[in-house]
Amino acid sequence: MSTRTPQRATAAAILVTIVALVTALTGCGGGSTDTPGGIDISSGSRHLNLVAYATPKIGFDAVIPAFRNTADGADIGFSQSYGASGDQSRKVARGLPADVVNLSVEPDVTRLVKAGVVDADWRSQAPNHSVPFGSVVAFVVRQGNPKNIHTWADLLRPGIEVITPNPGSSGSAKWNLLAPYAAESDGGRDPQAGLDYLSALVRDHVKVLPKSGREATSAFQQGQGDVLISYENEAIMLARKNAEAPPADRVDYLLPATTFQIENPVAVVNTSADQTAARTFVNYLFSPAGQELWARAGFRPVDPAVRARTADLFPGRIDKLWTIADLGGWKKVDAELFGADGSVSKIYAKEAGR
């Protein structure tokens, strides 16, 4: 990469602007889905409906206003819907108006392909197989880590209560469970070891089943559980609130040495009335400015240059990072583990009774 001064100055200027925007947005509270942080995003002669899983709202609250400040996005208004990934996918398949979807797991997009509302080649329609950002599976604990939780084995210690959402509705739950499954099964080489771990976890340590990753976070914030299995970006968001939170609500987060790479896909809905606007917005997610915004919001960028520039935002050592490809891909994993007759689905039916 060139080290010429003008390029550095431009990058620095972009970064200052982005940090200021993210700070302003994340520092403001409330607002409807059309007014993140009090900024109106609904006005425009063109309009897009974004339907997404719950956790990236904090990122889109920065990305959408920034996109609307560009020449391409200046006259595009937005409506947003956030919720559990599986539920959001099923709603779009049943006809919920959508132009762009951002879902937690690939099978939730595959459902839309089967419903005829997303093209079969959606993965090739944007860079990086249409994954604009991602994360890794992390642990969130009470500040000071009073239960001394560091490893997957620690979650199975007597009396440890674990918060993680329901894989029947939540894509984040699937990622959360794949991390220990891959760790304990050595990347699927010993699947029974992975399933034995999950059986013990669900039977003895998972007491509540929030519908989404965001609901799981809320449950933990309300005092439930000793450890929250979560996306790293959710953990970062919680840690950033420590300064203004009462002592009992403050948290720490850590990355287990062996964890899992999270990939959250985006797709344009082929029934969109303005596919040009939809694709322009999706392209912005992969732009250097968009990638900086995702990084500042706690999501790992996929652009190599931005990833290198923002590496300090993602502390923690990972010795082994498993991926969905290591387990054979989503088609195999979803059928064998999370489908109606999947091994994890059976564990939840038997051990959790739900």
mmCIF file of C-alpha atoms in Angstrom:
data_model
loop_
_atom_site.group_PDB
_atom_site.id
_atom_site.type_symbol
_atom_site.label_atom_id
_atom_site.label_comp_id
_atom_site.label_asym_id
_atom_site.label_seq_id
_atom_site.Cartn_x
_atom_site.Cartn_y
_atom_site.Cartn_z
ATOM 1 C CA MET A 1 0.000 0.000 0.000
ATOM 2 C CA SER A 2 1.289 3.455 -0.902
ATOM 3 C CA THR A 3 2.433 5.706 1.953
ATOM 4 C CA ARG A 4 2.113 9.043 0.096
ATOM 5 C CA THR A 5 1.061 11.892 2.393
ATOM 6 C CA PRO A 6 -2.078 12.960 0.437
ATOM 7 C CA GLN A 7 -3.554 9.473 0.782
ATOM 8 C CA ARG A 8 -2.836 9.455 4.489
ATOM 9 C CA ALA A 9 -4.434 12.857 4.897
ATOM 10 C CA THR A 10 -7.542 11.735 3.024
ATOM 11 C CA ALA A 11 -7.835 8.552 5.090
ATOM 12 C CA ALA A 12 -7.397 10.534 8.291
ATOM 13 C CA ALA A 13 -10.080 13.001 7.279
ATOM 14 C CA ILE A 14 -12.505 10.194 6.462
ATOM 15 C CA LEU A 15 -11.769 8.505 9.775
ATOM 16 C CA VAL A 16 -12.360 11.678 11.794
ATOM 17 C CA THR A 17 -15.706 12.210 10.075
ATOM 18 C CA ILE A 18 -16.741 8.603 10.616
ATOM 19 C CA VAL A 19 -15.785 8.540 14.283
ATOM 20 C CA ALA A 20 -17.711 11.753 14.875
ATOM 21 C CA LEU A 21 -20.801 10.325 13.162
ATOM 22 C CA VAL A 22 -20.698 7.021 15.025
ATOM 23 C CA THR A 23 -20.125 8.787 18.333
ATOM 24 C CA ALA A 24 -23.059 11.090 17.743
ATOM 25 C CA LEU A 25 -25.371 8.273 16.740
ATOM 26 C CA THR A 26 -24.446 5.791 19.441
ATOM 27 C CA GLY A 27 -24.542 8.479 22.083
ATOM 28 C CA CYS A 28 -28.157 9.359 21.357
ATOM 29 C CA GLY A 29 -30.995 7.310 22.707
ATOM 30 C CA GLY A 30 -34.210 5.948 21.306
ATOM 31 C CA GLY A 31 -35.917 7.156 18.184
ATOM 32 C CA SER A 32 -38.111 5.263 15.769
ATOM 33 C CA THR A 33 -36.635 2.999 13.118
ATOM 34 C CA ASP A 34 -36.884 5.933 10.708
ATOM 35 C CA THR A 35 -35.029 8.352 13.004
ATOM 36 C CA PRO A 36 -31.878 6.699 14.428
ATOM 37 C CA GLY A 37 -30.397 9.030 17.004
ATOM 38 C CA GLY A 38 -32.901 11.684 15.984
ATOM 39 C CA ILE A 39 -31.662 11.751 12.374
ATOM 40 C CA ASP A 40 -34.477 11.464 9.834
ATOM 41 C CA ILE A 41 -33.697 8.772 7.258
ATOM 42 C CA SER A 42 -37.169 8.325 5.773
ATOM 43 C CA SER A 43 -37.375 11.293 3.400
ATOM 44 C CA GLY A 44 -36.587 10.957 -0.289
ATOM 45 C CA SER A 45 -38.179 10.512 -3.687
ATOM 46 C CA ARG A 46 -36.978 6.877 -3.654
ATOM 47 C CA HIS A 47 -37.454 4.434 -0.810
ATOM 48 C CA LEU A 48 -35.897 1.224 0.484
ATOM 49 C CA ASN A 49 -37.168 -1.224 3.098
ATOM 50 C CA LEU A 50 -34.337 -2.821 5.063
ATOM 51 C CA VAL A 51 -35.207 -6.026 6.917
ATOM 52 C CA ALA A 52 -32.436 -7.290 9.171
ATOM 53 C CA TYR A 53 -31.609 -9.449 12.150
ATOM 54 C CA ALA A 54 -31.535 -7.670 15.490
ATOM 55 C CA THR A 55 -27.930 -6.920 16.309
ATOM 56 C CA PRO A 56 -26.649 -4.758 13.398
ATOM 57 C CA LYS A 57 -29.070 -1.901 14.106
ATOM 58 C CA ILE A 58 -26.301 0.058 15.818
ATOM 59 C CA GLY A 59 -24.236 -0.228 12.632
ATOM 60 C CA PHE A 60 -27.037 0.690 10.254
ATOM 61 C CA ASP A 61 -27.855 3.671 12.470
ATOM 62 C CA ALA A 62 -24.471 5.041 11.369
ATOM 63 C CA VAL A 63 -24.240 3.578 7.872
ATOM 64 C CA ILE A 64 -27.620 4.747 6.524
ATOM 65 C CA PRO A 65 -27.186 8.467 7.367
ATOM 66 C CA ALA A 66 -23.654 8.356 5.940
ATOM 67 C CA PHE A 67 -24.946 6.748 2.737
ATOM 68 C CA ARG A 68 -27.614 9.442 2.476
ATOM 69 C CA ASN A 69 -24.832 12.028 2.648
ATOM 70 C CA THR A 70 -23.357 10.664 -0.587
ATOM 71 C CA ALA A 71 -24.421 11.699 -4.075
ATOM 72 C CA ASP A 72 -25.778 8.212 -4.766
ATOM 73 C CA GLY A 73 -27.815 8.008 -1.574
ATOM 74 C CA ALA A 74 -28.960 11.601 -1.142
ATOM 75 C CA ASP A 75 -32.563 11.051 -2.292
ATOM 76 C CA ILE A 76 -33.117 7.548 -0.913
ATOM 77 C CA GLY A 77 -35.269 7.200 2.191
ATOM 78 C CA PHE A 78 -35.325 4.136 4.427
ATOM 79 C CA SER A 79 -37.680 2.131 6.594
ATOM 80 C CA GLN A 80 -36.147 -0.516 8.844
ATOM 81 C CA SER A 81 -37.314 -3.699 10.540
ATOM 82 C CA TYR A 82 -35.167 -5.631 13.036
ATOM 83 C CA GLY A 83 -35.805 -8.922 14.815
ATOM 84 C CA ALA A 84 -34.714 -12.516 15.211
ATOM 85 C CA SER A 85 -33.117 -13.613 11.945
ATOM 86 C CA GLY A 86 -35.247 -16.699 11.356
ATOM 87 C CA ASP A 87 -38.426 -14.810 12.115
ATOM 88 C CA GLN A 88 -37.432 -11.957 9.803
ATOM 89 C CA SER A 89 -36.661 -14.400 7.013
ATOM 90 C CA ARG A 90 -40.020 -16.124 7.368
ATOM 91 C CA LYS A 91 -41.842 -12.772 7.326
ATOM 92 C CA VAL A 92 -40.158 -11.733 4.075
ATOM 93 C CA ALA A 93 -40.935 -15.138 2.569
ATOM 94 C CA ARG A 94 -44.597 -14.539 3.472
ATOM 95 C CA GLY A 95 -44.622 -11.117 1.836
ATOM 96 C CA LEU A 96 -43.252 -8.522 4.256
ATOM 97 C CA PRO A 97 -42.114 -5.615 2.030
ATOM 98 C CA ALA A 98 -38.341 -5.679 1.692
ATOM 99 C CA ASP A 99 -35.736 -4.381 -0.719
ATOM 100 C CA VAL A 100 -32.587 -5.411 1.141
ATOM 101 C CA VAL A 101 -32.220 -8.157 3.729
ATOM 102 C CA ASN A 102 -29.327 -8.608 6.147
ATOM 103 C CA LEU A 103 -29.687 -11.880 8.019
ATOM 104 C CA SER A 104 -27.604 -13.690 10.575
ATOM 105 C CA VAL A 105 -27.046 -16.964 8.725
ATOM 106 C CA GLU A 106 -27.024 -18.140 5.130
ATOM 107 C CA PRO A 107 -29.933 -20.602 5.575
ATOM 108 C CA ASP A 108 -32.219 -17.656 6.304
ATOM 109 C CA VAL A 109 -31.353 -16.261 2.866
ATOM 110 C CA THR A 110 -31.715 -19.721 1.326
ATOM 111 C CA ARG A 111 -35.311 -19.754 2.609
ATOM 112 C CA LEU A 112 -35.932 -16.601 0.550
ATOM 113 C CA VAL A 113 -34.390 -18.200 -2.529
ATOM 114 C CA LYS A 114 -36.807 -21.112 -2.144
ATOM 115 C CA ALA A 115 -39.652 -18.596 -1.752
ATOM 116 C CA GLY A 116 -38.602 -16.980 -5.043
ATOM 117 C CA VAL A 117 -37.856 -13.530 -3.614
ATOM 118 C CA VAL A 118 -34.047 -13.685 -3.690
ATOM 119 C CA ASP A 119 -32.038 -14.773 -6.741
ATOM 120 C CA ALA A 120 -30.250 -18.112 -6.534
ATOM 121 C CA ASP A 121 -26.929 -16.436 -7.388
ATOM 122 C CA TRP A 122 -27.206 -13.848 -4.578
ATOM 123 C CA ARG A 123 -23.809 -14.799 -3.144
ATOM 124 C CA SER A 124 -22.060 -13.645 -6.326
ATOM 125 C CA GLN A 125 -23.935 -10.340 -6.578
ATOM 126 C CA ALA A 126 -21.703 -8.493 -4.091
ATOM 127 C CA PRO A 127 -18.095 -8.783 -2.877
ATOM 128 C CA ASN A 128 -16.940 -11.361 -0.337
ATOM 129 C CA HIS A 129 -19.817 -13.733 -1.187
ATOM 130 C CA SER A 130 -22.244 -10.972 -0.122
ATOM 131 C CA VAL A 131 -20.977 -10.843 3.463
ATOM 132 C CA PRO A 132 -20.218 -7.156 4.247
ATOM 133 C CA PHE A 133 -19.113 -7.626 7.866
ATOM 134 C CA GLY A 134 -18.868 -10.261 10.525
ATOM 135 C CA SER A 135 -17.858 -11.038 14.070
ATOM 136 C CA VAL A 136 -16.645 -13.856 16.292
ATOM 137 C CA VAL A 137 -18.302 -15.678 19.182
ATOM 138 C CA ALA A 138 -17.419 -14.087 22.530
ATOM 139 C CA PHE A 139 -18.210 -14.362 26.244
ATOM 140 C CA VAL A 140 -19.774 -11.468 28.142
ATOM 141 C CA VAL A 141 -19.362 -11.686 31.935
ATOM 142 C CA ARG A 142 -20.038 -9.451 34.914
ATOM 143 C CA GLN A 143 -17.327 -6.839 35.448
ATOM 144 C CA GLY A 144 -14.300 -8.404 37.101
ATOM 145 C CA ASN A 145 -15.331 -11.855 35.850
ATOM 146 C CA PRO A 146 -16.370 -13.047 39.337
ATOM 147 C CA LYS A 147 -17.068 -16.601 38.143
ATOM 148 C CA ASN A 148 -13.601 -16.800 36.489
ATOM 149 C CA ILE A 149 -14.964 -17.889 33.117
ATOM 150 C CA HIS A 150 -12.406 -18.220 30.325
ATOM 151 C CA THR A 151 -12.990 -21.447 28.392
ATOM 152 C CA TRP A 152 -15.820 -23.504 26.970
ATOM 153 C CA ALA A 153 -15.198 -26.049 29.736
ATOM 154 C CA ASP A 154 -15.857 -23.344 32.327
ATOM 155 C CA LEU A 155 -19.451 -23.026 31.120
ATOM 156 C CA LEU A 156 -20.137 -26.580 32.278
ATOM 157 C CA ARG A 157 -18.992 -25.973 35.851
ATOM 158 C CA PRO A 158 -21.759 -26.614 38.426
ATOM 159 C CA GLY A 159 -24.008 -23.642 39.002
ATOM 160 C CA ILE A 160 -22.940 -21.605 35.953
ATOM 161 C CA GLU A 161 -25.991 -20.189 34.168
ATOM 162 C CA VAL A 162 -25.579 -19.415 30.472
ATOM 163 C CA ILE A 163 -27.635 -17.022 28.385
ATOM 164 C CA THR A 164 -27.908 -17.771 24.662
ATOM 165 C CA PRO A 165 -30.942 -17.433 22.385
ATOM 166 C CA ASN A 166 -33.173 -20.105 20.879
ATOM 167 C CA PRO A 167 -31.739 -21.604 17.652
ATOM 168 C CA GLY A 168 -35.289 -22.174 16.442
ATOM 169 C CA SER A 169 -35.733 -18.439 15.912
ATOM 170 C CA SER A 170 -32.287 -16.891 16.177
ATOM 171 C CA GLY A 171 -29.386 -17.071 13.776
ATOM 172 C CA SER A 172 -27.007 -15.839 16.467
ATOM 173 C CA ALA A 173 -27.924 -18.871 18.551
ATOM 174 C CA LYS A 174 -26.657 -21.122 15.778
ATOM 175 C CA TRP A 175 -23.305 -19.346 15.671
ATOM 176 C CA ASN A 176 -23.117 -19.451 19.495
ATOM 177 C CA LEU A 177 -23.604 -23.212 19.506
ATOM 178 C CA LEU A 178 -21.333 -23.907 16.558
ATOM 179 C CA ALA A 179 -18.389 -22.383 18.424
ATOM 180 C CA PRO A 180 -18.287 -24.958 21.241
ATOM 181 C CA TYR A 181 -19.417 -27.712 18.891
ATOM 182 C CA ALA A 182 -16.412 -27.052 16.633
ATOM 183 C CA ALA A 183 -14.082 -26.666 19.609
ATOM 184 C CA GLU A 184 -15.154 -29.892 21.296
ATOM 185 C CA SER A 185 -15.491 -31.933 18.092
ATOM 186 C CA ASP A 186 -12.188 -30.729 16.594
ATOM 187 C CA GLY A 187 -13.915 -29.129 13.661
ATOM 188 C CA GLY A 188 -16.460 -31.940 13.250
ATOM 189 C CA ARG A 189 -13.978 -34.798 13.318
ATOM 190 C CA ASP A 190 -15.601 -36.162 16.474
ATOM 191 C CA PRO A 191 -19.216 -34.988 16.193
ATOM 192 C CA GLN A 192 -20.419 -36.964 19.204
ATOM 193 C CA ALA A 193 -18.014 -35.081 21.481
ATOM 194 C CA GLY A 194 -19.460 -31.815 20.224
ATOM 195 C CA LEU A 195 -23.038 -33.007 20.722
ATOM 196 C CA ASP A 196 -22.281 -34.333 24.217
ATOM 197 C CA TYR A 197 -21.003 -30.893 25.158
ATOM 198 C CA LEU A 198 -24.101 -29.147 23.776
ATOM 199 C CA SER A 199 -26.389 -31.618 25.519
ATOM 200 C CA ALA A 200 -24.772 -30.872 28.882
ATOM 201 C CA LEU A 201 -24.804 -27.138 28.216
ATOM 202 C CA VAL A 202 -28.504 -26.995 27.318
ATOM 203 C CA ARG A 203 -29.635 -29.462 29.978
ATOM 204 C CA ASP A 204 -27.774 -28.046 32.948
ATOM 205 C CA HIS A 205 -26.898 -24.425 32.183
ATOM 206 C CA VAL A 206 -29.324 -22.805 29.710
ATOM 207 C CA LYS A 207 -32.383 -21.814 31.738
ATOM 208 C CA VAL A 208 -34.080 -19.276 29.445
ATOM 209 C CA LEU A 209 -34.465 -19.091 25.660
ATOM 210 C CA PRO A 210 -34.623 -15.528 24.313
ATOM 211 C CA LYS A 211 -35.859 -15.286 20.724
ATOM 212 C CA SER A 212 -32.952 -13.213 19.380
ATOM 213 C CA GLY A 213 -29.412 -12.161 20.146
ATOM 214 C CA ARG A 214 -30.663 -8.739 21.181
ATOM 215 C CA GLU A 215 -33.242 -10.273 23.566
ATOM 216 C CA ALA A 216 -30.491 -12.439 25.046
ATOM 217 C CA THR A 217 -28.404 -9.315 25.628
ATOM 218 C CA SER A 218 -31.367 -7.635 27.320
ATOM 219 C CA ALA A 219 -31.882 -10.658 29.586
ATOM 220 C CA PHE A 220 -28.236 -10.533 30.652
ATOM 221 C CA GLN A 221 -28.444 -6.775 31.236
ATOM 222 C CA GLN A 222 -31.448 -7.396 33.474
ATOM 223 C CA GLY A 223 -29.329 -9.599 35.713
ATOM 224 C CA GLN A 224 -30.005 -13.081 34.367
ATOM 225 C CA GLY A 225 -27.144 -15.522 33.951
ATOM 226 C CA ASP A 226 -23.432 -15.577 34.711
ATOM 227 C CA VAL A 227 -22.226 -15.502 31.121
ATOM 228 C CA LEU A 228 -23.751 -14.408 27.836
ATOM 229 C CA ILE A 229 -22.588 -16.185 24.688
ATOM 230 C CA SER A 230 -22.731 -13.481 22.085
ATOM 231 C CA TYR A 231 -21.348 -11.827 19.020
ATOM 232 C CA GLU A 232 -18.191 -9.843 19.738
ATOM 233 C CA ASN A 233 -19.944 -6.714 18.423
ATOM 234 C CA GLU A 234 -22.689 -7.071 21.044
ATOM 235 C CA ALA A 235 -20.001 -7.513 23.692
ATOM 236 C CA ILE A 236 -18.232 -4.364 22.511
ATOM 237 C CA MET A 237 -21.503 -2.426 22.615
ATOM 238 C CA LEU A 238 -22.156 -3.492 26.204
ATOM 239 C CA ALA A 239 -18.610 -2.707 27.339
ATOM 240 C CA ARG A 240 -18.849 0.788 25.847
ATOM 241 C CA LYS A 241 -21.789 1.497 28.167
ATOM 242 C CA ASN A 242 -19.839 0.725 31.350
ATOM 243 C CA ALA A 243 -18.967 4.346 32.076
ATOM 244 C CA GLU A 244 -22.615 5.344 32.357
ATOM 245 C CA ALA A 245 -23.945 2.090 33.833
ATOM 246 C CA PRO A 246 -24.421 1.400 37.550
ATOM 247 C CA PRO A 247 -21.738 -0.945 38.950
ATOM 248 C CA ALA A 248 -24.057 -3.971 38.979
ATOM 249 C CA ASP A 249 -24.685 -3.607 35.238
ATOM 250 C CA ARG A 250 -21.067 -3.264 34.102
ATOM 251 C CA VAL A 251 -19.527 -6.060 32.066
ATOM 252 C CA ASP A 252 -16.293 -7.431 30.704
ATOM 253 C CA TYR A 253 -15.926 -9.528 27.601
ATOM 254 C CA LEU A 254 -13.337 -11.984 26.374
ATOM 255 C CA LEU A 255 -12.717 -14.234 23.436
ATOM 256 C CA PRO A 256 -12.278 -17.935 24.108
ATOM 257 C CA ALA A 257 -8.995 -19.147 22.638
ATOM 258 C CA THR A 258 -10.959 -21.390 20.281
ATOM 259 C CA THR A 259 -13.965 -19.702 18.741
ATOM 260 C CA PHE A 260 -15.972 -19.312 15.558
ATOM 261 C CA GLN A 261 -16.093 -16.836 12.688
ATOM 262 C CA ILE A 262 -19.520 -15.259 12.167
ATOM 263 C CA GLU A 263 -20.586 -14.283 8.634
ATOM 264 C CA ASN A 264 -23.776 -12.235 8.213
ATOM 265 C CA PRO A 265 -24.987 -12.094 4.579
ATOM 266 C CA VAL A 266 -26.839 -9.362 2.725
ATOM 267 C CA ALA A 267 -29.053 -9.761 -0.346
ATOM 268 C CA VAL A 268 -31.252 -7.697 -2.631
ATOM 269 C CA VAL A 269 -34.862 -8.860 -2.820
ATOM 270 C CA ASN A 270 -35.794 -9.444 -6.468
ATOM 271 C CA THR A 271 -39.310 -8.075 -5.959
ATOM 272 C CA SER A 272 -37.855 -4.677 -5.008
ATOM 273 C CA ALA A 273 -39.430 -1.770 -6.898
ATOM 274 C CA ASP A 274 -36.013 -0.049 -7.019
ATOM 275 C CA GLN A 275 -33.321 -2.660 -7.421
ATOM 276 C CA THR A 276 -30.865 -0.025 -8.631
ATOM 277 C CA ALA A 277 -31.141 1.860 -5.332
ATOM 278 C CA ALA A 278 -30.976 -1.388 -3.385
ATOM 279 C CA ARG A 279 -27.777 -2.500 -5.113
ATOM 280 C CA THR A 280 -26.243 0.957 -4.722
ATOM 281 C CA PHE A 281 -26.856 0.746 -0.982
ATOM 282 C CA VAL A 282 -25.449 -2.776 -0.757
ATOM 283 C CA ASN A 283 -22.334 -1.639 -2.625
ATOM 284 C CA TYR A 284 -21.867 1.155 -0.094
ATOM 285 C CA LEU A 285 -21.691 -1.421 2.702
ATOM 286 C CA PHE A 286 -18.482 -2.719 1.099
ATOM 287 C CA SER A 287 -16.958 0.709 0.379
ATOM 288 C CA PRO A 288 -14.020 1.945 2.499
ATOM 289 C CA ALA A 289 -16.286 4.494 4.217
ATOM 290 C CA GLY A 290 -18.953 1.890 4.915
ATOM 291 C CA GLN A 291 -16.386 -0.598 6.179
ATOM 292 C CA GLU A 292 -14.920 1.999 8.564
ATOM 293 C CA LEU A 293 -18.379 2.592 9.958
ATOM 294 C CA TRP A 294 -18.979 -1.102 10.552
ATOM 295 C CA ALA A 295 -15.622 -1.382 12.316
ATOM 296 C CA ARG A 296 -16.344 1.606 14.564
ATOM 297 C CA ALA A 297 -19.691 0.043 15.459
ATOM 298 C CA GLY A 298 -17.899 -3.137 16.608
ATOM 299 C CA PHE A 299 -18.309 -5.361 13.541
ATOM 300 C CA ARG A 300 -15.247 -6.879 11.885
ATOM 301 C CA PRO A 301 -14.772 -5.371 8.419
ATOM 302 C CA VAL A 302 -14.083 -7.587 5.412
ATOM 303 C CA ASP A 303 -12.001 -5.064 3.451
ATOM 304 C CA PRO A 304 -8.335 -6.022 4.128
ATOM 305 C CA ALA A 305 -7.074 -2.427 4.275
ATOM 306 C CA VAL A 306 -9.817 -1.327 6.665
ATOM 307 C CA ARG A 307 -9.345 -4.479 8.724
ATOM 308 C CA ALA A 308 -5.651 -3.662 9.139
ATOM 309 C CA ARG A 309 -6.344 -0.021 10.040
ATOM 310 C CA THR A 310 -8.914 -0.929 12.686
ATOM 311 C CA ALA A 311 -7.272 -4.003 14.204
ATOM 312 C CA ASP A 312 -6.823 -2.212 17.536
ATOM 313 C CA LEU A 313 -10.599 -2.070 17.933
ATOM 314 C CA PHE A 314 -10.744 -5.869 18.281
ATOM 315 C CA PRO A 315 -8.430 -6.908 21.122
ATOM 316 C CA GLY A 316 -8.061 -10.470 22.297
ATOM 317 C CA ARG A 317 -6.083 -13.463 21.180
ATOM 318 C CA ILE A 318 -7.660 -16.232 19.120
ATOM 319 C CA ASP A 319 -5.581 -19.390 18.783
ATOM 320 C CA LYS A 320 -8.061 -21.235 16.558
ATOM 321 C CA LEU A 321 -10.863 -19.640 14.560
ATOM 322 C CA TRP A 322 -13.192 -22.244 13.068
ATOM 323 C CA THR A 323 -15.420 -21.384 10.109
ATOM 324 C CA ILE A 324 -18.625 -22.767 8.680
ATOM 325 C CA ALA A 325 -16.576 -24.084 5.749
ATOM 326 C CA ASP A 326 -14.535 -26.199 8.181
ATOM 327 C CA LEU A 327 -17.759 -27.985 9.145
ATOM 328 C CA GLY A 328 -18.799 -28.623 5.542
ATOM 329 C CA GLY A 329 -20.836 -25.494 4.800
ATOM 330 C CA TRP A 330 -24.291 -24.327 5.813
ATOM 331 C CA LYS A 331 -26.250 -26.793 3.685
ATOM 332 C CA LYS A 332 -24.677 -29.715 5.534
ATOM 333 C CA VAL A 333 -24.588 -28.083 8.958
ATOM 334 C CA ASP A 334 -28.159 -26.817 8.900
ATOM 335 C CA ALA A 335 -29.567 -30.168 7.851
ATOM 336 C CA GLU A 336 -27.513 -32.254 10.279
ATOM 337 C CA LEU A 337 -27.659 -29.974 13.319
ATOM 338 C CA PHE A 338 -30.488 -27.453 13.121
ATOM 339 C CA GLY A 339 -33.108 -28.936 10.811
ATOM 340 C CA ALA A 340 -36.322 -30.542 12.013
ATOM 341 C CA ASP A 341 -34.448 -33.811 12.547
ATOM 342 C CA GLY A 342 -31.121 -32.173 13.339
ATOM 343 C CA SER A 343 -29.038 -33.279 16.292
ATOM 344 C CA VAL A 344 -29.099 -29.882 18.016
ATOM 345 C CA SER A 345 -32.839 -29.551 17.471
ATOM 346 C CA LYS A 346 -33.286 -32.912 19.177
ATOM 347 C CA ILE A 347 -31.102 -31.799 22.078
ATOM 348 C CA TYR A 348 -33.283 -28.756 22.625
ATOM 349 C CA ALA A 349 -36.461 -30.815 22.369
ATOM 350 C CA LYS A 350 -35.168 -33.353 24.899
ATOM 351 C CA GLU A 351 -32.950 -31.433 27.321
ATOM 352 C CA ALA A 352 -34.691 -28.078 27.371
ATOM 353 C CA GLY A 353 -38.165 -29.463 26.825
ATOM 354 C CA ARG A 354 -38.856 -26.643 24.405
#
